[in-house]
Coordinates of C-alpha atoms and ligand atoms in Angstrom, one line a residue:
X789 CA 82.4 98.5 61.8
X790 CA 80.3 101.5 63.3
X791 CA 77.0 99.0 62.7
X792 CA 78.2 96.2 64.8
X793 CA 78.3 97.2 68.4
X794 CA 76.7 96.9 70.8
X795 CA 73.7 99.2 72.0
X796 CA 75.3 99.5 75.9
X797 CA 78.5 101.0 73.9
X798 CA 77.1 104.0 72.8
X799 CA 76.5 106.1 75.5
X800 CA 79.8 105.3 77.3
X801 CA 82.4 108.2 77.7
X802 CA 86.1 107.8 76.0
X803 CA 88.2 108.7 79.5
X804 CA 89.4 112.2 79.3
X805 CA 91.7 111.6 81.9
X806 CA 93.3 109.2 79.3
X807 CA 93.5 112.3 76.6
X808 CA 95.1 114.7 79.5
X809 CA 97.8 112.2 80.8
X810 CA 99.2 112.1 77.1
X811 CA 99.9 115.8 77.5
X812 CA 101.1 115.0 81.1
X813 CA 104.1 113.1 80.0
X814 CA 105.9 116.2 78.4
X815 CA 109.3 116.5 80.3
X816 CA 108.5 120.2 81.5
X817 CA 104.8 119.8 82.7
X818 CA 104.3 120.1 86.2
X819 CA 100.9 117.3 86.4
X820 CA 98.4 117.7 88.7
X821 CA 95.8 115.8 86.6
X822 CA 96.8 112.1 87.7
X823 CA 95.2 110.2 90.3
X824 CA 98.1 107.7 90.5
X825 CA 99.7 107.0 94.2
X826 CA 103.1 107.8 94.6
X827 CA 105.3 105.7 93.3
X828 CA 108.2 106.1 95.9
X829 CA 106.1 104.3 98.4
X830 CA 106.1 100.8 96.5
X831 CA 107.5 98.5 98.6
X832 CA 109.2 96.8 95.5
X833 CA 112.2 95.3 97.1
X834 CA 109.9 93.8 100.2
X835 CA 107.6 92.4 97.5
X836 CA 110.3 90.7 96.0
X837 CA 111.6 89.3 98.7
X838 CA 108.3 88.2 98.9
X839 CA 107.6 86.8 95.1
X840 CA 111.3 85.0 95.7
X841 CA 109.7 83.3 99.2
X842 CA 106.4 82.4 96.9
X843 CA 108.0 80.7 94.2
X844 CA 110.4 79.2 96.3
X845 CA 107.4 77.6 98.8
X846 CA 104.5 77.3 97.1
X847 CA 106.0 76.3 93.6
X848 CA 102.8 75.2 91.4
X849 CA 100.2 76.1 93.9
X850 CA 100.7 79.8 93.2
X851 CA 100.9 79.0 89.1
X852 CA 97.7 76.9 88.9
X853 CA 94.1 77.9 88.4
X854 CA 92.4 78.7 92.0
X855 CA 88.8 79.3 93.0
X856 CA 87.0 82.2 92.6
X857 CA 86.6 83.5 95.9
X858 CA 89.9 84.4 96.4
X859 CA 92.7 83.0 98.8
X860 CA 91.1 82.1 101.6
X861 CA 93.8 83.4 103.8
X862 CA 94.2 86.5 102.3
X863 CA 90.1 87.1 102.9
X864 CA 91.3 85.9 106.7
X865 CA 93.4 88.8 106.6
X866 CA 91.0 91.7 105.6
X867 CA 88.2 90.5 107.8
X868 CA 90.9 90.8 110.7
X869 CA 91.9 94.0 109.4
X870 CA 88.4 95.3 109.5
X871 CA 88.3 94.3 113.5
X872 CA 90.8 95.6 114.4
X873 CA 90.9 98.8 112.6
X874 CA 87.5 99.7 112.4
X875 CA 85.2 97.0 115.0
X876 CA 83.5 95.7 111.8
X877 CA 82.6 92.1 111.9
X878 CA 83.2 90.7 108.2
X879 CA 83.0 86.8 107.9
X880 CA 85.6 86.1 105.4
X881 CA 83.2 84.0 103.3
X882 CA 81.2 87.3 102.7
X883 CA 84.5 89.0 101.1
X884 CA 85.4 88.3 97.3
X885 CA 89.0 89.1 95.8
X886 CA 88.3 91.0 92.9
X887 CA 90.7 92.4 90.2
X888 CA 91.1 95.9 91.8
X889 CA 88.1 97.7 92.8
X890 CA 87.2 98.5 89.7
X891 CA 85.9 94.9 89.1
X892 CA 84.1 95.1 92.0
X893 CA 82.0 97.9 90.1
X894 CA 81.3 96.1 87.1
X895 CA 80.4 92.9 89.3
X896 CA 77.9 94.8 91.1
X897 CA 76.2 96.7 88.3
X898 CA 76.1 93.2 86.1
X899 CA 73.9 91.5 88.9
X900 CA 72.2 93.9 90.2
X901 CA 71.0 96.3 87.1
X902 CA 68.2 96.0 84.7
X903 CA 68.9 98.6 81.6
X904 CA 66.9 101.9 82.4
X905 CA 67.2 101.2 86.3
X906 CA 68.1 104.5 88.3
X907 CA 71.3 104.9 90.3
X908 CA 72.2 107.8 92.8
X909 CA 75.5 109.0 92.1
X910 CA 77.3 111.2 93.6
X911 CA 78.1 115.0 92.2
X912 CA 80.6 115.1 91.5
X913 CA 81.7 111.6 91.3
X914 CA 84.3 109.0 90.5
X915 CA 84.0 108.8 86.6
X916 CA 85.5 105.1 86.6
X917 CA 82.5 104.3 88.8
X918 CA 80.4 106.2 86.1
X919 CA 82.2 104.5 83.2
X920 CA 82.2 101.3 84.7
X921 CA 78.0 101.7 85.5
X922 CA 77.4 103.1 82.3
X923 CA 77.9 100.2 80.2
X924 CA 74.8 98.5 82.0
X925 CA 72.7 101.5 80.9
X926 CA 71.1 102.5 84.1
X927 CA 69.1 106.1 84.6
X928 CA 71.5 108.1 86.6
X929 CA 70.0 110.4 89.5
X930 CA 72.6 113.0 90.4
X931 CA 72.7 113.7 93.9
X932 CA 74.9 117.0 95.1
X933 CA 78.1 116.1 97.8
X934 CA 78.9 119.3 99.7
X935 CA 81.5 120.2 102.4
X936 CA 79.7 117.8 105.1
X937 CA 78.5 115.2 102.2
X938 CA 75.8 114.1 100.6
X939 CA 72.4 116.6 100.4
X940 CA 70.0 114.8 102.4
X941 CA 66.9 116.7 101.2
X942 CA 67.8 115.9 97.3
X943 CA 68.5 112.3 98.3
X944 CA 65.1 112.2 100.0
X945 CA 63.2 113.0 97.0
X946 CA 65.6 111.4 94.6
X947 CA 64.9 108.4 96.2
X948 CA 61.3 108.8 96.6
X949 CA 61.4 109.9 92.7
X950 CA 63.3 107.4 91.3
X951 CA 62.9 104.2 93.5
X952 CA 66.8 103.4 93.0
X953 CA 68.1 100.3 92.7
X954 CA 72.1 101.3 93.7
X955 CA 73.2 104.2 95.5
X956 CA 77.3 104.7 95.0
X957 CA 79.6 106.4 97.3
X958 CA 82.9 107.3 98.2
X959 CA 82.3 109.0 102.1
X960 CA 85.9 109.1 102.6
X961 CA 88.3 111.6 101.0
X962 CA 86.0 111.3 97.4
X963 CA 87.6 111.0 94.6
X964 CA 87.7 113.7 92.8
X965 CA 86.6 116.5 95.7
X966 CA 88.5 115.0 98.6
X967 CA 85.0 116.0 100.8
X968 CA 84.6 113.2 104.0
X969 CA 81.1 112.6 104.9
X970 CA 80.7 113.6 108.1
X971 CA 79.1 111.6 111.2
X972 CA 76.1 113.0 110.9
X973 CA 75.3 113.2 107.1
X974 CA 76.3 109.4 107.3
X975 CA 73.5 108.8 109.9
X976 CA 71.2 111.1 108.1
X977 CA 72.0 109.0 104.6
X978 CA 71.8 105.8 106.2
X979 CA 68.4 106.9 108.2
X980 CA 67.0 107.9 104.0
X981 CA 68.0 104.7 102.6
X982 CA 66.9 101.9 105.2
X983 CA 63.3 102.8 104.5
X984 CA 64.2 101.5 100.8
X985 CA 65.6 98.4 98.4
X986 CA 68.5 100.2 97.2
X987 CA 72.2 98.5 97.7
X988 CA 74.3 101.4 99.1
X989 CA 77.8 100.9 97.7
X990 CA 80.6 102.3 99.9
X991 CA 83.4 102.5 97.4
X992 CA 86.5 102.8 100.2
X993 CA 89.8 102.7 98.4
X994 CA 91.4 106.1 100.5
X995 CA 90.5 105.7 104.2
X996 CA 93.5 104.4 105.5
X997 CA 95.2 107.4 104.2
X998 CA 94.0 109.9 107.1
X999 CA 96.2 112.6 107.5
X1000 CA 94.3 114.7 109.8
X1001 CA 91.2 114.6 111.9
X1002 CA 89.7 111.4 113.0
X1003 CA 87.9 108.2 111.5
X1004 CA 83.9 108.2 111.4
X1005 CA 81.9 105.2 111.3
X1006 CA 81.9 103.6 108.0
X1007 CA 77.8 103.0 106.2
X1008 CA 79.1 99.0 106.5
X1009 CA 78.5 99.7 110.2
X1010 CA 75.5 101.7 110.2
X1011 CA 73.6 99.7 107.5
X1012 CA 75.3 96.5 107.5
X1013 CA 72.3 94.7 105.5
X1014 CA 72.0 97.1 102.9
X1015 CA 75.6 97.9 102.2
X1016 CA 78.0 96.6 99.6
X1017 CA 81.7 97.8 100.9
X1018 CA 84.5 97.7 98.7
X1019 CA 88.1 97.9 99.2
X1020 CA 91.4 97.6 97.8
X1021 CA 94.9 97.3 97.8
X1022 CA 96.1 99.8 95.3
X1023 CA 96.8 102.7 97.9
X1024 CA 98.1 101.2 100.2
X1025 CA 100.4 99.0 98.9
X1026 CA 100.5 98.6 94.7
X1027 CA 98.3 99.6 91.8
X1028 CA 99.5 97.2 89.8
X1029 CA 99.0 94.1 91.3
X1030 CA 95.2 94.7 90.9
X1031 CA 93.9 93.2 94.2
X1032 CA 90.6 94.7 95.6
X1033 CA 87.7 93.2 97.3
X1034 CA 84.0 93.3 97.6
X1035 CA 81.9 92.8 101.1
X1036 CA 78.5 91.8 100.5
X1037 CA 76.1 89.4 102.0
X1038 CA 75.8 86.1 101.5
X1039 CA 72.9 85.5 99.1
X1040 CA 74.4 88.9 97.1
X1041 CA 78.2 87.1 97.5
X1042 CA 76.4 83.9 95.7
X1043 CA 75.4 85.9 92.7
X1044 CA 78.8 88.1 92.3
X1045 CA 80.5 84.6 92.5
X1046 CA 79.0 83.8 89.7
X1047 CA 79.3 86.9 87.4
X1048 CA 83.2 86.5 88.7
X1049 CA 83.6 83.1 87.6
X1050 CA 81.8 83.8 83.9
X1051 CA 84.1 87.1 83.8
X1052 CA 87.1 85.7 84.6
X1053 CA 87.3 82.6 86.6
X1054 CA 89.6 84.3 89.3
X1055 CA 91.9 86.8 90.4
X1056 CA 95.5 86.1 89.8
X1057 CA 96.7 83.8 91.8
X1058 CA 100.5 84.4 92.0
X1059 CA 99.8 88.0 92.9
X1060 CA 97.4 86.8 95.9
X1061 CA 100.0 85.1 97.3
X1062 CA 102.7 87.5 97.0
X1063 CA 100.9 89.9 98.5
X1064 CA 99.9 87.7 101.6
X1065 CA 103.4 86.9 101.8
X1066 CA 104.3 90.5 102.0
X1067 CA 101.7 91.5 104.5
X1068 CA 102.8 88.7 106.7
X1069 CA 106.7 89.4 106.7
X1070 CA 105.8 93.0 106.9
X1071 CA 103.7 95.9 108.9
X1072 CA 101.1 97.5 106.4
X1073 CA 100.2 100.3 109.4
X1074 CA 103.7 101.4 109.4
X1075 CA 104.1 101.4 105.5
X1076 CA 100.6 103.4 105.2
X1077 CA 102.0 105.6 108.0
X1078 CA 104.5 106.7 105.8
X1079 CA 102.5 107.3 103.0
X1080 CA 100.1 109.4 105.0
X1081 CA 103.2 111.4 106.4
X1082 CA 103.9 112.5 103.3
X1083 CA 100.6 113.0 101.2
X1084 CA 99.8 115.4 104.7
X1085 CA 102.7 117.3 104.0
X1086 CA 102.0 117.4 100.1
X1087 CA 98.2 118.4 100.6
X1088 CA 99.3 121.0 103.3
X1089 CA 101.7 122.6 100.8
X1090 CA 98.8 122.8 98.4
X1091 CA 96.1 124.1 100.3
X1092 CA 98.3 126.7 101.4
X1093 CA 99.7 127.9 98.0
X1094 CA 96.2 127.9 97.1
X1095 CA 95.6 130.7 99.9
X1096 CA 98.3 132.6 99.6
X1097 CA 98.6 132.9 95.2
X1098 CA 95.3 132.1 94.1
X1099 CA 92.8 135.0 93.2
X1100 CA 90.0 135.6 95.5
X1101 CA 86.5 133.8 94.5
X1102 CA 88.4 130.6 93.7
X1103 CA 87.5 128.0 96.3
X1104 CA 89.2 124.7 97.1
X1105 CA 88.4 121.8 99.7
X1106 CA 90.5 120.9 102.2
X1107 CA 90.9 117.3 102.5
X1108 CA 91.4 115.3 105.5
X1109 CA 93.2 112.2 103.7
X1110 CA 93.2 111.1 100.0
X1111 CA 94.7 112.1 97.2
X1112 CA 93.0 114.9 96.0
X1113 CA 91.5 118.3 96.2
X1114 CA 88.9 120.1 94.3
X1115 CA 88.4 123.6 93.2
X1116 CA 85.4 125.9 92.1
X1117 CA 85.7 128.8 90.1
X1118 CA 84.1 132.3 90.4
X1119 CA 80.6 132.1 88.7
X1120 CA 80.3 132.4 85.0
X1121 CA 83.9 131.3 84.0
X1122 CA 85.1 127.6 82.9
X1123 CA 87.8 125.4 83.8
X1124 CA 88.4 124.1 80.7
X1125 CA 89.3 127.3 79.6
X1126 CA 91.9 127.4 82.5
X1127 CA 93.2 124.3 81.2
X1128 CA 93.9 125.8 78.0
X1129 CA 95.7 128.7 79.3
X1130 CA 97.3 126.3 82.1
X1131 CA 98.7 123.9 79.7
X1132 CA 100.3 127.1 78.1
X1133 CA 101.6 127.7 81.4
X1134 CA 103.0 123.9 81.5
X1135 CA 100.7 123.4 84.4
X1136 CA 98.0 120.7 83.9
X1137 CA 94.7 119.4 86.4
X1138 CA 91.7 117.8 85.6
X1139 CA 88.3 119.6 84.6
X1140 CA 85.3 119.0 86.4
X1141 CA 83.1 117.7 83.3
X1142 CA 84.1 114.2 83.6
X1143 CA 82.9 113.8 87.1
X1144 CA 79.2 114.4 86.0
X1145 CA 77.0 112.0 84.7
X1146 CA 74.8 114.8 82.5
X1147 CA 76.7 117.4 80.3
X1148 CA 77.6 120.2 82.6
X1149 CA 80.1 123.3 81.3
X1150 CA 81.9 122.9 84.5
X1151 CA 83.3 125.8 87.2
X1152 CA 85.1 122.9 89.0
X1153 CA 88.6 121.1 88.3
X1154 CA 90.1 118.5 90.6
X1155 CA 94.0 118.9 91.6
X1156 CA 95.9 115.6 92.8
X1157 CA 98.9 116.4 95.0
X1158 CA 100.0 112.4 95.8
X1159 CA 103.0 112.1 93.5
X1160 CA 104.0 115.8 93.4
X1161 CA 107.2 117.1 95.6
X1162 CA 106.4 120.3 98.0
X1163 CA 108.8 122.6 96.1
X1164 CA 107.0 121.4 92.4
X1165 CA 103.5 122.0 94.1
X1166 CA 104.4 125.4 95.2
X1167 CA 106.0 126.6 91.3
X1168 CA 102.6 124.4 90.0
X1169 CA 100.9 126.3 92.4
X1170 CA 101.8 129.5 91.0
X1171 CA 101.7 129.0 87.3
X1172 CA 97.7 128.1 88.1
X1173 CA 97.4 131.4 90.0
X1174 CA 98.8 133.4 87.1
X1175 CA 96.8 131.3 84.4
X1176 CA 93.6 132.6 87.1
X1177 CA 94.6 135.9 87.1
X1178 CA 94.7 136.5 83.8
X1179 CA 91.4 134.6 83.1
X1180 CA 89.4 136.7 85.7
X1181 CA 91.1 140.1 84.1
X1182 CA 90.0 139.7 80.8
Ligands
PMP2147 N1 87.2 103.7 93.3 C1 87.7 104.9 93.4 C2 87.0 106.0 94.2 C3 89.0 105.2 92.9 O1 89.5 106.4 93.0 C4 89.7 104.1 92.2 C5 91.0 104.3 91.6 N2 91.4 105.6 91.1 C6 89.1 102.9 92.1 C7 87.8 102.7 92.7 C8 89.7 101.7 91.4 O2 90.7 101.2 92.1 P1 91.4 99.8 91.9 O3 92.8 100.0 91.5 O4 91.2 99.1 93.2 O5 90.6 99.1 90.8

């Protein structure tokens, strides 16, 4: 068969992660390599509850073929969300429910890609985003995310290079380095890319999960013309369910409509309704708040294992919300060769490579501490610290 497919299949990456979780399911691995939420925090009995109510009131409604935008009530609902949780005006006829947000990225790149066209990405960055992009073939230009976000100066030129068509970000709690853009860089970014045509995509699946400082304003409000936002309800309430959502402007909102409709013809409909039925019966802030409460708790007894067992010259981030955390190692060694001796160790995390569009022999490895328990993160913790030691020894 190797003859008969397509060109736009050959340059796209088999997920690693896919490879590592195999390994991950061994009884005695401790996993820090998934970037699942925790599973104790689905609501399941209040979503059935709420499936039960569905079928009960809305009978064939909820099992027949619906439009593509979405149900209009549940796009009601995240346009009041945005209000009141962040002062952003969103008509509800700009949002489109989308099968996760991972939909959203295909969506985008499908109308708004030529093959060859460049796209700032984010280094490192989410490799579903890059996956996703990839299959429309487009140029990408790498742009560095530090401690405060994105590097202005190489966005500047990368954009003045490489005349862009999309920009992709993730400015709160990134996955994988768990770095928040801060108020500032956001201003400075925004300031960069308003003098241009590029769509800025502000990829937002982890900011209601703040667990410490506070919220800064969102691209969506800086650069509302120019900004795609995306958002989702895998987080915060279930994965599974696949419900995210795309903001975009009208005229852009016409064309995703119809890429959805030739993709798919709409998001499931039962699952729409169930999940309205649960958001109205129920308080999402107080089920996020617990959520938050404990992935605080779970990143605090990370970051400080970290300082207390790991070797000096190994540096990690320290997120303000999210799911995960990233770490660089001293210069010259590689963390897949502290996978190998981690997985030895029955300790497992992701290496960086994945996260970068080019071929890199990466320094950096991204830890997820959302679905591990304090006491496992502190023995996980260790076994990493000892698999360093012994790498930096010799
Ligand atoms: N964007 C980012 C940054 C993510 O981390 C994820 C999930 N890991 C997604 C998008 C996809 O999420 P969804 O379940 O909404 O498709």
């Amino acid at each position: 068969m190797n003859d008969h497919f397509a060109d736009r299949m050959h340059d796209v990456p088999r997920s690693f992660i896919r490879e590592i979780l195999k390994v991950t399911l061994e009884p005695d691995i401790i996993s820090f390599a998934g970037g699942l939420p925790n599973r104790a925090f689905f609501p399941i009995e209040p979503l059935r509850i709420a499936a039960d109510k569905v079928f009960r009131e809305k009978g064939g409604d909820c099992l027949q073929y619906s439009n593509s935008e979405g149900l209009v009530e549940l796009r009601g609902y995240i346009a009041r969300r945005y209000k009141q949780s962040q002062g952003i005006t969103v008509a509800p006829e700009q949002i489109l429910i989308t099968n996760g947000s991972q939909q959203a990225l295909d969506l985008l790149a499908k109308v708004l890609l030529n093959d060859g066209e460049s796209v700032v990405m984010e280094e490192p960055g989410y490799l579903g985003a890059i996956q996703a992009l990839s299959l429309y073939r487009p140029r990408f230009a790498p742009v560095a995310v530090h401690r405060e976000g994105m590097d202005c100066a190489q966005l500047a030129e990368v954009v003045e290079r490489n005349k862009p068509r999309l920009m992709y970000t993730v400015p709160n709690f990134q996955n994988p380095s768990g770095i928040t853009y801060d108020a500032d860089n956001r201003r400075a970014v925004a300031e960069i890319i308003s003098q241009r045509e590029v769509v800025l995509v502000e990829d937002d699946p982890y900011g209601d999960l703040r667990f410490s400082g506070s919220a800064v304003p969102s691209f969506y409000h800086l650069l509302p013309e120019q900004t795609v936002l995306l958002g989702s309800f895998s987080k915060t309430v279930v994965p599974g369910f696949r419900l995210g959502w795309i903001v975009a402007p009208v005229e852009l909102h016409e064309k995703l409509l119809i890429a959805k409709q030739a993709a798919d013809l709409h998001t499931c409909n039962f699952t729409q309704y169930v999940l309205l039925q649960f958001l109205t019966d129920n308080d999402l802030d107080h089920h996020i708040a617990a959520i938050v409460g404990a992935y605080g708790r779970q990143c605090r007894a990370m970051v400080a294992a970290i300082d207390r067992m790991f070797p000096a010259g190994v540096t990690c981030t320290r997120p303000d919300g999210g799911m995960f955390l990233w770490g660089t190692l001293p210069e010259g060694l590689r963390a897949m060769d502290l996978f190998e001796r981690a997985v030895t160790r029955r300790v497992v995390f992701v290496p960086g490579e994945p996260f970068y569009t080019r071929p890199v022999s990466s320094a950096t490895f991204r830890l997820n501490f959302s679905c591990v328990d304090e006491p496992v993160i502190e023995e996980g913790i260790g076994r990493l610290a000892e698999a360093l030691k012994e790498m930096i020894e010799g």
